[in-house]
Amino acid sequence: MSAEIQQKDSGGKKKAGHMKKLSTRIDFTPMVDMIMLLLTFFMLATSMSKPQTMEIGMPTKDKVEDKDKNEAKASEAVTIYLSKDHKVYYFMGIPELDKPDFLKQTDFSPEGLRKILIQKNAAIVAKVNELKDKKLKLQVTQADYEKQLSTLKSSPGTPVVVIKPLDNSTYNDMISALDEMLICNVGKYAITELDANDKTLLKNSKVQYEEAPKN
Amino acid sequence: MPKIKLPRKDTWIDMTPMSDVMILLLTFFMLTSTFLKPEPVKVNTPGSVSEIKIPEKNIFSVLISPDGKVFLDVDNPDDRIAILERVAAEYQINLTEKEKKDFSIATSFGTPIQQFKEFMAIPGEKQKVELANYGVPTDSTDNQFQAWVKAAREVKGKDMVIAIKADQGTPYKKIKAVMGSLQDLRENRYNLITSLREVSAPKPD
């Protein structure tokens, strides 16, 4: 396509030479082409949506005074170990160190860890679902919803989950575990490192807890 | 029957409104979007149901590659210089103005500070490729990662957000090293960058 040049009769004043008055109409097609190109570039090269994030608070390494320590009740405690190949081992309550195969194995599927936690947390899950329903019907405001949600999650009697990723687990396992906490509305959870008791426990249940030596 | 003479129509289309709309869209995209920052290593973030968005400013991002190398990034160029100066002073390294300036406009960084000068001498384009072979040391004998975080916290103040971005397959051991270093500094709150999870589709690895 080329710019169209129309000859127009200017009528009246005509100069001696054959000066033709050019049309002021400009062909915009090449411009549109270029802008399209730029537009496509910007659409592809830039990120519109920001990545999601998970906020996490870790316990301090400072020594906690014994009296300040709030021990979780045995009935509320759940300890999960994240292991190789996305396997999850867990036990409830107080560990029985000498009992072999004390740990039970599960995984990150909806039938696995999620089911266990939802069962454990049934009362709260039901209440949260009710609250979410209310929010959908616009019966509670966003601020109210968040407030109520956090009170529900931290109410007494809810499970306390201790997540202990083993050295041979991956980052994905940790995120999946944290995710399960969100899904199951568990408000009280922490990521901690293995201690001597855990190691005995894992050994007795024949779980490999150290990173496999590289071949 | 006489033939109906159709008047010849001009095929000229006026492109002006179209270009108007396009320019509008273009401006919109240019103003609203931020560029994807090139990263030294490609990481595949794990999915999560969390829907909190990451804040835009004052981020100290920590990138952990699948093999556990740590790279850092700070957003404001002036802050970058200030942070670099603090860390360099701690390790007694003299920097030239050019090195500082080059550092402030670069994207991610992550060389052991001892090799910093050597790295900055590499010509621009090669730097990006070479960076993937370095990584900030996080081991307990020479924890330069802590030095960077400490310097960043001093420069950027308490509103700075630490964001950790790691690959799905990064071994937990490497994550533990980073999180442990942060805990030593009493940096107990940070963000883990994730992507939105697909609806419970089983993911084979």
Coordinates of C-alpha atoms in Angstrom, one line a residue:
Chain A
M1 CA 0.0 0.0 0.0
S2 CA 1.2 3.4 -0.7
A3 CA 0.2 6.8 0.4
E4 CA -2.6 8.0 -1.8
I5 CA -1.9 11.2 -3.4
Q6 CA -5.0 12.8 -4.8
Q7 CA -5.0 15.5 -7.2
K8 CA -7.4 18.1 -6.4
D9 CA -8.4 21.1 -8.2
S10 CA -7.7 24.0 -6.0
G11 CA -9.9 26.2 -8.1
G12 CA -9.2 29.8 -8.5
K13 CA -5.7 30.8 -7.7
K14 CA -3.4 28.9 -10.0
K15 CA 0.2 29.6 -10.0
A16 CA 2.1 29.9 -13.2
G17 CA 3.9 26.6 -12.7
H18 CA 2.0 23.3 -12.4
M19 CA 2.1 23.2 -8.7
K20 CA -0.2 20.6 -7.5
K21 CA -1.7 20.8 -4.1
L22 CA -1.3 17.5 -2.4
S23 CA -4.0 15.9 -0.3
T24 CA -3.5 16.1 3.4
R25 CA -4.8 12.6 3.9
I26 CA -2.1 10.4 5.3
D27 CA -2.1 6.6 5.1
F28 CA -2.1 5.3 8.7
T29 CA -1.6 1.7 7.8
P30 CA 2.1 1.5 8.4
M31 CA 1.7 3.3 11.7
V32 CA -1.0 0.9 12.8
D33 CA 1.3 -2.0 11.8
M34 CA 4.1 -0.7 13.9
I35 CA 1.9 0.1 16.9
M36 CA 0.5 -3.4 16.7
L37 CA 4.0 -4.8 16.8
L38 CA 4.9 -2.7 19.9
L39 CA 1.7 -3.6 21.5
T40 CA 2.3 -7.3 21.1
F41 CA 5.8 -6.8 22.4
F42 CA 4.7 -5.1 25.5
M43 CA 1.9 -7.7 26.1
L44 CA 4.4 -10.5 25.9
A45 CA 7.4 -9.1 27.5
T46 CA 5.8 -7.7 30.6
S47 CA 4.2 -9.3 33.6
M48 CA 0.7 -8.2 34.3
S49 CA 0.0 -10.2 37.3
K50 CA 2.3 -10.2 40.3
P51 CA 3.4 -13.6 41.6
Q52 CA 1.6 -15.0 44.6
T53 CA 3.3 -15.2 47.9
M54 CA 2.9 -16.9 51.2
E55 CA 3.6 -15.1 54.3
I56 CA 5.4 -17.1 57.0
G57 CA 6.6 -16.3 60.4
M58 CA 9.3 -18.5 61.8
P59 CA 10.1 -19.2 65.4
T60 CA 13.1 -17.4 66.8
K61 CA 16.2 -19.3 67.6
D62 CA 16.4 -17.4 70.9
K63 CA 16.1 -19.6 74.0
V64 CA 12.6 -19.6 75.3
E65 CA 12.2 -19.6 79.0
D66 CA 10.6 -22.7 80.2
K67 CA 7.7 -21.0 81.8
D68 CA 6.9 -19.1 78.6
K69 CA 6.8 -22.2 76.6
N70 CA 3.3 -23.1 75.7
E71 CA 3.2 -26.8 75.3
A72 CA 0.7 -28.2 73.0
K73 CA -1.7 -30.6 74.5
A74 CA -1.2 -34.2 73.4
S75 CA -4.7 -34.4 72.0
E76 CA -4.0 -31.4 69.7
A77 CA -0.5 -32.1 68.5
V78 CA 0.2 -33.5 65.0
T79 CA 3.7 -33.9 63.9
I80 CA 4.4 -34.4 60.2
Y81 CA 7.7 -35.4 58.6
L82 CA 8.2 -34.5 54.9
S83 CA 10.4 -37.1 53.3
K84 CA 11.9 -38.2 50.0
D85 CA 9.7 -38.6 46.9
H86 CA 6.9 -36.5 48.5
K87 CA 6.2 -39.0 51.2
V88 CA 4.7 -37.8 54.4
Y89 CA 5.0 -39.5 57.8
Y90 CA 2.9 -38.3 60.7
F91 CA 1.9 -39.1 64.2
M92 CA -0.5 -37.6 66.6
G93 CA 0.1 -36.8 70.3
I94 CA 3.2 -37.9 72.2
P95 CA 5.9 -39.8 70.3
E96 CA 6.5 -43.3 71.5
L97 CA 10.1 -43.6 70.7
D98 CA 10.7 -47.3 71.1
K99 CA 7.7 -48.5 69.2
P100 CA 8.8 -49.6 65.7
D101 CA 6.7 -48.5 62.8
F102 CA 5.0 -45.9 65.0
L103 CA 4.9 -43.4 62.1
K104 CA 2.1 -43.6 59.7
Q105 CA 2.7 -42.9 56.0
T106 CA 0.5 -40.6 53.9
D107 CA 0.9 -38.2 51.0
F108 CA -0.2 -34.8 49.6
S109 CA -3.2 -36.1 47.7
P110 CA -6.6 -34.9 48.8
E111 CA -7.2 -38.4 50.3
G112 CA -3.9 -38.2 52.2
L113 CA -2.8 -35.5 54.6
R114 CA -5.7 -33.3 53.9
K115 CA -8.3 -35.8 55.0
I116 CA -6.4 -36.5 58.2
L117 CA -6.1 -32.8 59.0
I118 CA -9.7 -32.0 58.1
Q119 CA -10.9 -34.8 60.4
K120 CA -8.8 -33.5 63.2
N121 CA -10.0 -30.0 62.6
A122 CA -13.6 -30.8 61.7
A123 CA -15.3 -28.3 63.9
I124 CA -13.3 -25.3 62.7
V125 CA -13.5 -26.4 59.0
A126 CA -17.3 -26.4 59.3
K127 CA -17.4 -23.0 60.9
V128 CA -15.0 -21.5 58.4
N129 CA -17.1 -22.9 55.5
E130 CA -20.1 -21.3 57.1
L131 CA -18.3 -18.0 57.4
K132 CA -17.2 -18.2 53.7
D133 CA -20.7 -18.8 52.7
K134 CA -21.8 -15.7 54.6
K135 CA -19.1 -13.7 52.9
L136 CA -20.3 -14.9 49.5
K137 CA -23.7 -13.7 50.3
L138 CA -22.2 -10.4 51.4
Q139 CA -23.5 -10.7 54.9
V140 CA -20.1 -9.9 56.4
T141 CA -17.5 -7.4 55.3
Q142 CA -14.0 -8.2 54.3
A143 CA -12.5 -6.8 57.4
D144 CA -15.0 -8.7 59.6
Y145 CA -14.4 -11.9 57.7
E146 CA -10.7 -11.7 58.2
K147 CA -11.1 -11.0 61.9
Q148 CA -13.5 -13.8 62.5
L149 CA -11.3 -16.2 60.4
S150 CA -8.3 -15.5 62.5
T151 CA -10.2 -15.9 65.8
L152 CA -11.6 -19.2 64.5
K153 CA -8.2 -20.5 63.4
S154 CA -6.6 -19.7 66.7
S155 CA -9.4 -20.8 69.0
P156 CA -8.6 -23.4 71.7
G157 CA -8.8 -27.0 70.7
T158 CA -7.6 -26.6 67.2
P159 CA -4.8 -28.9 66.2
V160 CA -1.2 -27.7 66.5
V161 CA 0.8 -29.0 63.6
V162 CA 4.6 -29.3 63.7
I163 CA 6.1 -29.6 60.2
K164 CA 9.5 -31.2 60.1
P165 CA 11.0 -31.4 56.6
L166 CA 13.8 -33.9 56.3
D167 CA 16.9 -33.0 54.4
N168 CA 16.0 -35.2 51.5
S169 CA 12.7 -33.5 50.9
T170 CA 12.3 -30.6 48.5
Y171 CA 11.1 -27.1 48.7
N172 CA 7.9 -28.1 46.9
D173 CA 7.1 -30.5 49.8
M174 CA 7.4 -27.7 52.3
I175 CA 5.1 -25.4 50.3
S176 CA 2.6 -28.2 49.8
A177 CA 2.6 -28.8 53.5
L178 CA 2.1 -25.1 54.3
D179 CA -0.6 -25.2 51.6
E180 CA -2.4 -28.0 53.4
M181 CA -2.4 -25.9 56.5
L182 CA -4.2 -23.1 54.6
I183 CA -6.7 -25.5 53.0
C184 CA -7.5 -27.2 56.3
N185 CA -7.7 -23.9 58.1
V186 CA -5.1 -24.9 60.6
G187 CA -4.0 -21.7 62.4
K188 CA -1.3 -23.0 64.6
Y189 CA 1.6 -24.6 62.8
A190 CA 5.4 -24.3 62.8
I191 CA 8.3 -25.5 60.8
T192 CA 11.1 -26.8 63.0
E193 CA 14.2 -28.9 62.6
L194 CA 14.8 -32.4 63.6
D195 CA 16.0 -33.1 67.1
A196 CA 17.5 -36.3 68.6
N197 CA 14.1 -37.7 69.4
D198 CA 12.9 -37.3 65.9
K199 CA 15.9 -39.1 64.6
T200 CA 15.3 -42.1 66.9
L201 CA 11.7 -42.2 65.9
L202 CA 12.5 -42.0 62.2
K203 CA 15.2 -44.7 62.5
N204 CA 12.8 -47.0 64.3
S205 CA 10.2 -46.5 61.6
K206 CA 12.9 -47.1 59.0
V207 CA 12.6 -43.7 57.4
Q208 CA 15.7 -42.5 55.8
Y209 CA 16.2 -38.9 57.1
E210 CA 19.6 -38.0 55.7
E211 CA 20.3 -36.9 52.2
A212 CA 21.1 -39.9 50.1
P213 CA 24.7 -39.9 49.2
K214 CA 25.3 -38.9 45.6
N215 CA 26.4 -41.8 43.4
Chain B
M1 CA -32.9 -4.1 -19.2
P2 CA -30.5 -1.4 -18.6
K3 CA -27.6 -2.3 -16.5
I4 CA -27.5 -0.6 -13.1
K5 CA -24.3 1.3 -12.9
L6 CA -22.9 0.8 -9.4
P7 CA -20.9 3.8 -8.4
R8 CA -17.3 2.9 -7.9
K9 CA -16.6 3.1 -4.2
D10 CA -13.3 4.1 -2.8
T11 CA -11.6 1.3 -0.9
W12 CA -9.8 3.8 1.3
I13 CA -10.3 3.0 4.9
D14 CA -9.6 5.6 7.5
M15 CA -7.1 4.2 9.9
T16 CA -7.1 7.1 12.3
P17 CA -9.6 5.8 14.8
M18 CA -7.8 2.5 14.8
S19 CA -4.5 4.0 15.5
D20 CA -6.1 6.1 18.2
V21 CA -7.3 3.0 20.0
M22 CA -4.0 1.2 19.5
I23 CA -2.0 4.1 21.0
L24 CA -4.4 4.1 23.9
L25 CA -3.8 0.4 24.5
L26 CA -0.1 0.8 24.0
T27 CA 0.1 3.5 26.6
F28 CA -1.9 1.5 29.0
F29 CA 0.4 -1.5 28.7
M30 CA 3.5 0.6 28.9
L31 CA 2.3 2.3 32.1
T32 CA 0.7 -0.6 34.0
S33 CA 3.2 -3.3 33.4
T34 CA 6.5 -4.0 34.8
F35 CA 9.2 -5.8 32.9
L36 CA 9.9 -9.4 33.7
K37 CA 13.3 -9.3 35.3
P38 CA 15.8 -11.6 33.8
E39 CA 17.0 -14.1 36.4
P40 CA 20.3 -15.9 36.4
V41 CA 18.7 -19.3 36.7
K42 CA 15.2 -20.4 35.7
V43 CA 13.2 -21.5 38.7
N44 CA 9.8 -23.1 38.6
T45 CA 8.0 -21.9 41.7
P46 CA 5.7 -24.4 43.5
G47 CA 2.0 -23.8 43.4
S48 CA 0.0 -22.7 46.3
V49 CA -3.6 -21.7 47.1
S50 CA -2.4 -18.6 48.9
E51 CA -3.6 -15.4 47.2
I52 CA -1.6 -12.8 48.9
K53 CA 0.2 -10.6 46.4
I54 CA 3.7 -9.5 46.8
P55 CA 4.3 -5.8 47.6
E56 CA 5.8 -3.8 44.8
K57 CA 8.5 -1.8 46.6
N58 CA 11.2 -2.5 49.1
I59 CA 11.8 -6.1 48.2
F60 CA 14.9 -8.0 49.0
S61 CA 14.5 -11.1 46.9
V62 CA 16.4 -14.2 47.4
L63 CA 16.5 -16.6 44.5
I64 CA 17.5 -20.2 45.2
S65 CA 18.3 -22.3 42.2
P66 CA 17.5 -26.0 41.9
D67 CA 21.1 -26.9 42.9
G68 CA 21.0 -24.6 45.9
K69 CA 22.9 -21.5 44.6
V70 CA 21.7 -18.3 46.1
F71 CA 21.2 -15.0 44.2
L72 CA 20.0 -11.8 45.5
D73 CA 18.2 -8.7 44.1
V74 CA 17.3 -5.3 45.5
D75 CA 15.1 -2.9 43.7
N76 CA 16.3 0.7 44.2
P77 CA 19.7 1.5 42.4
D78 CA 20.7 3.9 45.2
D79 CA 20.0 1.3 47.8
R80 CA 22.0 -1.2 45.9
I81 CA 25.1 1.0 45.9
A82 CA 24.7 1.7 49.7
I83 CA 24.3 -2.0 50.4
L84 CA 27.3 -2.9 48.2
E85 CA 29.4 -0.4 50.0
R86 CA 28.5 -1.8 53.4
V87 CA 29.3 -5.3 52.4
A88 CA 32.5 -4.4 50.6
A89 CA 33.6 -2.4 53.7
E90 CA 33.0 -5.4 55.9
Y91 CA 35.2 -7.6 53.6
Q92 CA 37.7 -4.9 53.1
I93 CA 37.3 -4.6 49.3
N94 CA 37.9 -1.4 47.5
L95 CA 35.5 -0.6 44.7
T96 CA 35.9 1.8 41.9
E97 CA 33.1 4.2 41.0
K98 CA 32.5 2.3 37.7
E99 CA 32.0 -1.0 39.5
K100 CA 29.5 0.6 41.8
K101 CA 27.6 2.1 38.9
D102 CA 27.6 -1.1 36.9
F103 CA 26.4 -2.9 40.0
S104 CA 23.5 -0.5 40.6
I105 CA 22.1 -1.1 37.1
A106 CA 22.6 -4.8 36.9
T107 CA 19.7 -7.2 37.8
S108 CA 20.4 -10.0 40.2
F109 CA 23.7 -10.4 41.8
G110 CA 25.3 -13.3 43.6
T111 CA 29.0 -13.6 43.5
P112 CA 31.2 -14.3 46.5
I113 CA 32.4 -10.9 47.5
Q114 CA 36.0 -12.0 47.0
Q115 CA 35.4 -12.7 43.4
F116 CA 33.3 -9.5 42.9
K117 CA 36.0 -7.5 41.1
E118 CA 36.9 -10.4 38.9
F119 CA 33.2 -10.8 38.0
M120 CA 32.7 -7.1 37.3
A121 CA 35.6 -7.2 34.8
I122 CA 33.7 -9.6 32.6
P123 CA 32.1 -7.8 29.7
G124 CA 28.4 -7.0 30.1
E125 CA 26.7 -9.7 28.0
K126 CA 28.8 -12.5 29.3
Q127 CA 28.1 -11.5 32.9
K128 CA 24.5 -12.7 32.7
V129 CA 25.6 -16.1 31.5
E130 CA 28.5 -16.4 33.9
L131 CA 26.5 -15.4 37.0
A132 CA 24.7 -18.7 37.1
N133 CA 28.0 -20.3 38.0
Y134 CA 28.5 -18.2 41.1
G135 CA 26.1 -17.8 44.0
V136 CA 26.4 -16.2 47.4
P137 CA 28.0 -18.5 50.0
T138 CA 25.6 -19.5 52.8
D139 CA 27.8 -21.9 54.8
S140 CA 28.5 -21.2 58.4
T141 CA 32.2 -20.5 57.9
D142 CA 31.7 -17.7 55.5
N143 CA 28.1 -16.6 55.5
Q144 CA 28.1 -13.7 53.1
F145 CA 24.4 -14.1 52.7
Q146 CA 23.9 -12.8 56.2
A147 CA 26.2 -9.9 55.5
W148 CA 24.0 -8.9 52.5
V149 CA 20.8 -9.2 54.5
K150 CA 22.1 -7.2 57.4
A151 CA 23.4 -4.5 55.1
A152 CA 20.1 -4.4 53.2
R153 CA 18.1 -4.2 56.4
E154 CA 20.2 -1.3 57.6
V155 CA 19.9 0.6 54.3
K156 CA 16.2 -0.1 53.6
G157 CA 14.8 0.0 57.1
K158 CA 12.2 -2.1 58.7
D159 CA 9.7 -2.0 55.9
M160 CA 11.8 -4.1 53.7
V161 CA 10.2 -7.4 52.7
I162 CA 12.3 -10.5 52.2
A163 CA 11.0 -12.7 49.5
I164 CA 12.3 -16.2 48.9
K165 CA 11.9 -17.7 45.5
A166 CA 13.0 -21.2 45.1
D167 CA 12.5 -24.0 42.6
Q168 CA 10.1 -26.9 43.3
G169 CA 13.0 -29.3 43.3
T170 CA 15.4 -27.4 45.5
P171 CA 16.4 -29.7 48.3
Y172 CA 15.1 -28.7 51.7
K173 CA 18.6 -28.7 53.0
K174 CA 19.5 -25.6 50.9
I175 CA 16.3 -23.9 51.9
K176 CA 17.1 -24.7 55.5
A177 CA 20.5 -23.0 55.2
V178 CA 18.9 -19.8 53.9
M179 CA 16.1 -19.8 56.5
G180 CA 18.5 -20.7 59.3
S181 CA 20.7 -17.7 58.3
L182 CA 17.7 -15.5 58.4
Q183 CA 16.7 -16.8 61.8
D184 CA 20.1 -16.1 63.1
L185 CA 19.5 -12.5 62.2
R186 CA 16.1 -12.5 63.8
E187 CA 14.5 -12.0 60.4
N188 CA 11.5 -14.2 61.2
R189 CA 9.0 -12.9 58.8
Y190 CA 9.4 -13.4 55.1
N191 CA 7.4 -14.2 52.0
L192 CA 7.7 -17.3 49.9
I193 CA 6.9 -16.7 46.3
T194 CA 4.6 -19.2 44.8
S195 CA 2.5 -19.4 41.7
L196 CA -1.2 -20.1 41.8
R197 CA -1.9 -23.8 42.0
E198 CA -3.8 -25.6 39.3
V199 CA -6.9 -27.3 40.5
S200 CA -5.6 -30.4 42.3
A201 CA -4.2 -32.0 39.3
P202 CA -1.6 -34.6 40.3
K203 CA 1.8 -33.3 39.3
P204 CA 4.4 -35.9 38.3
D205 CA 7.9 -34.8 38.9

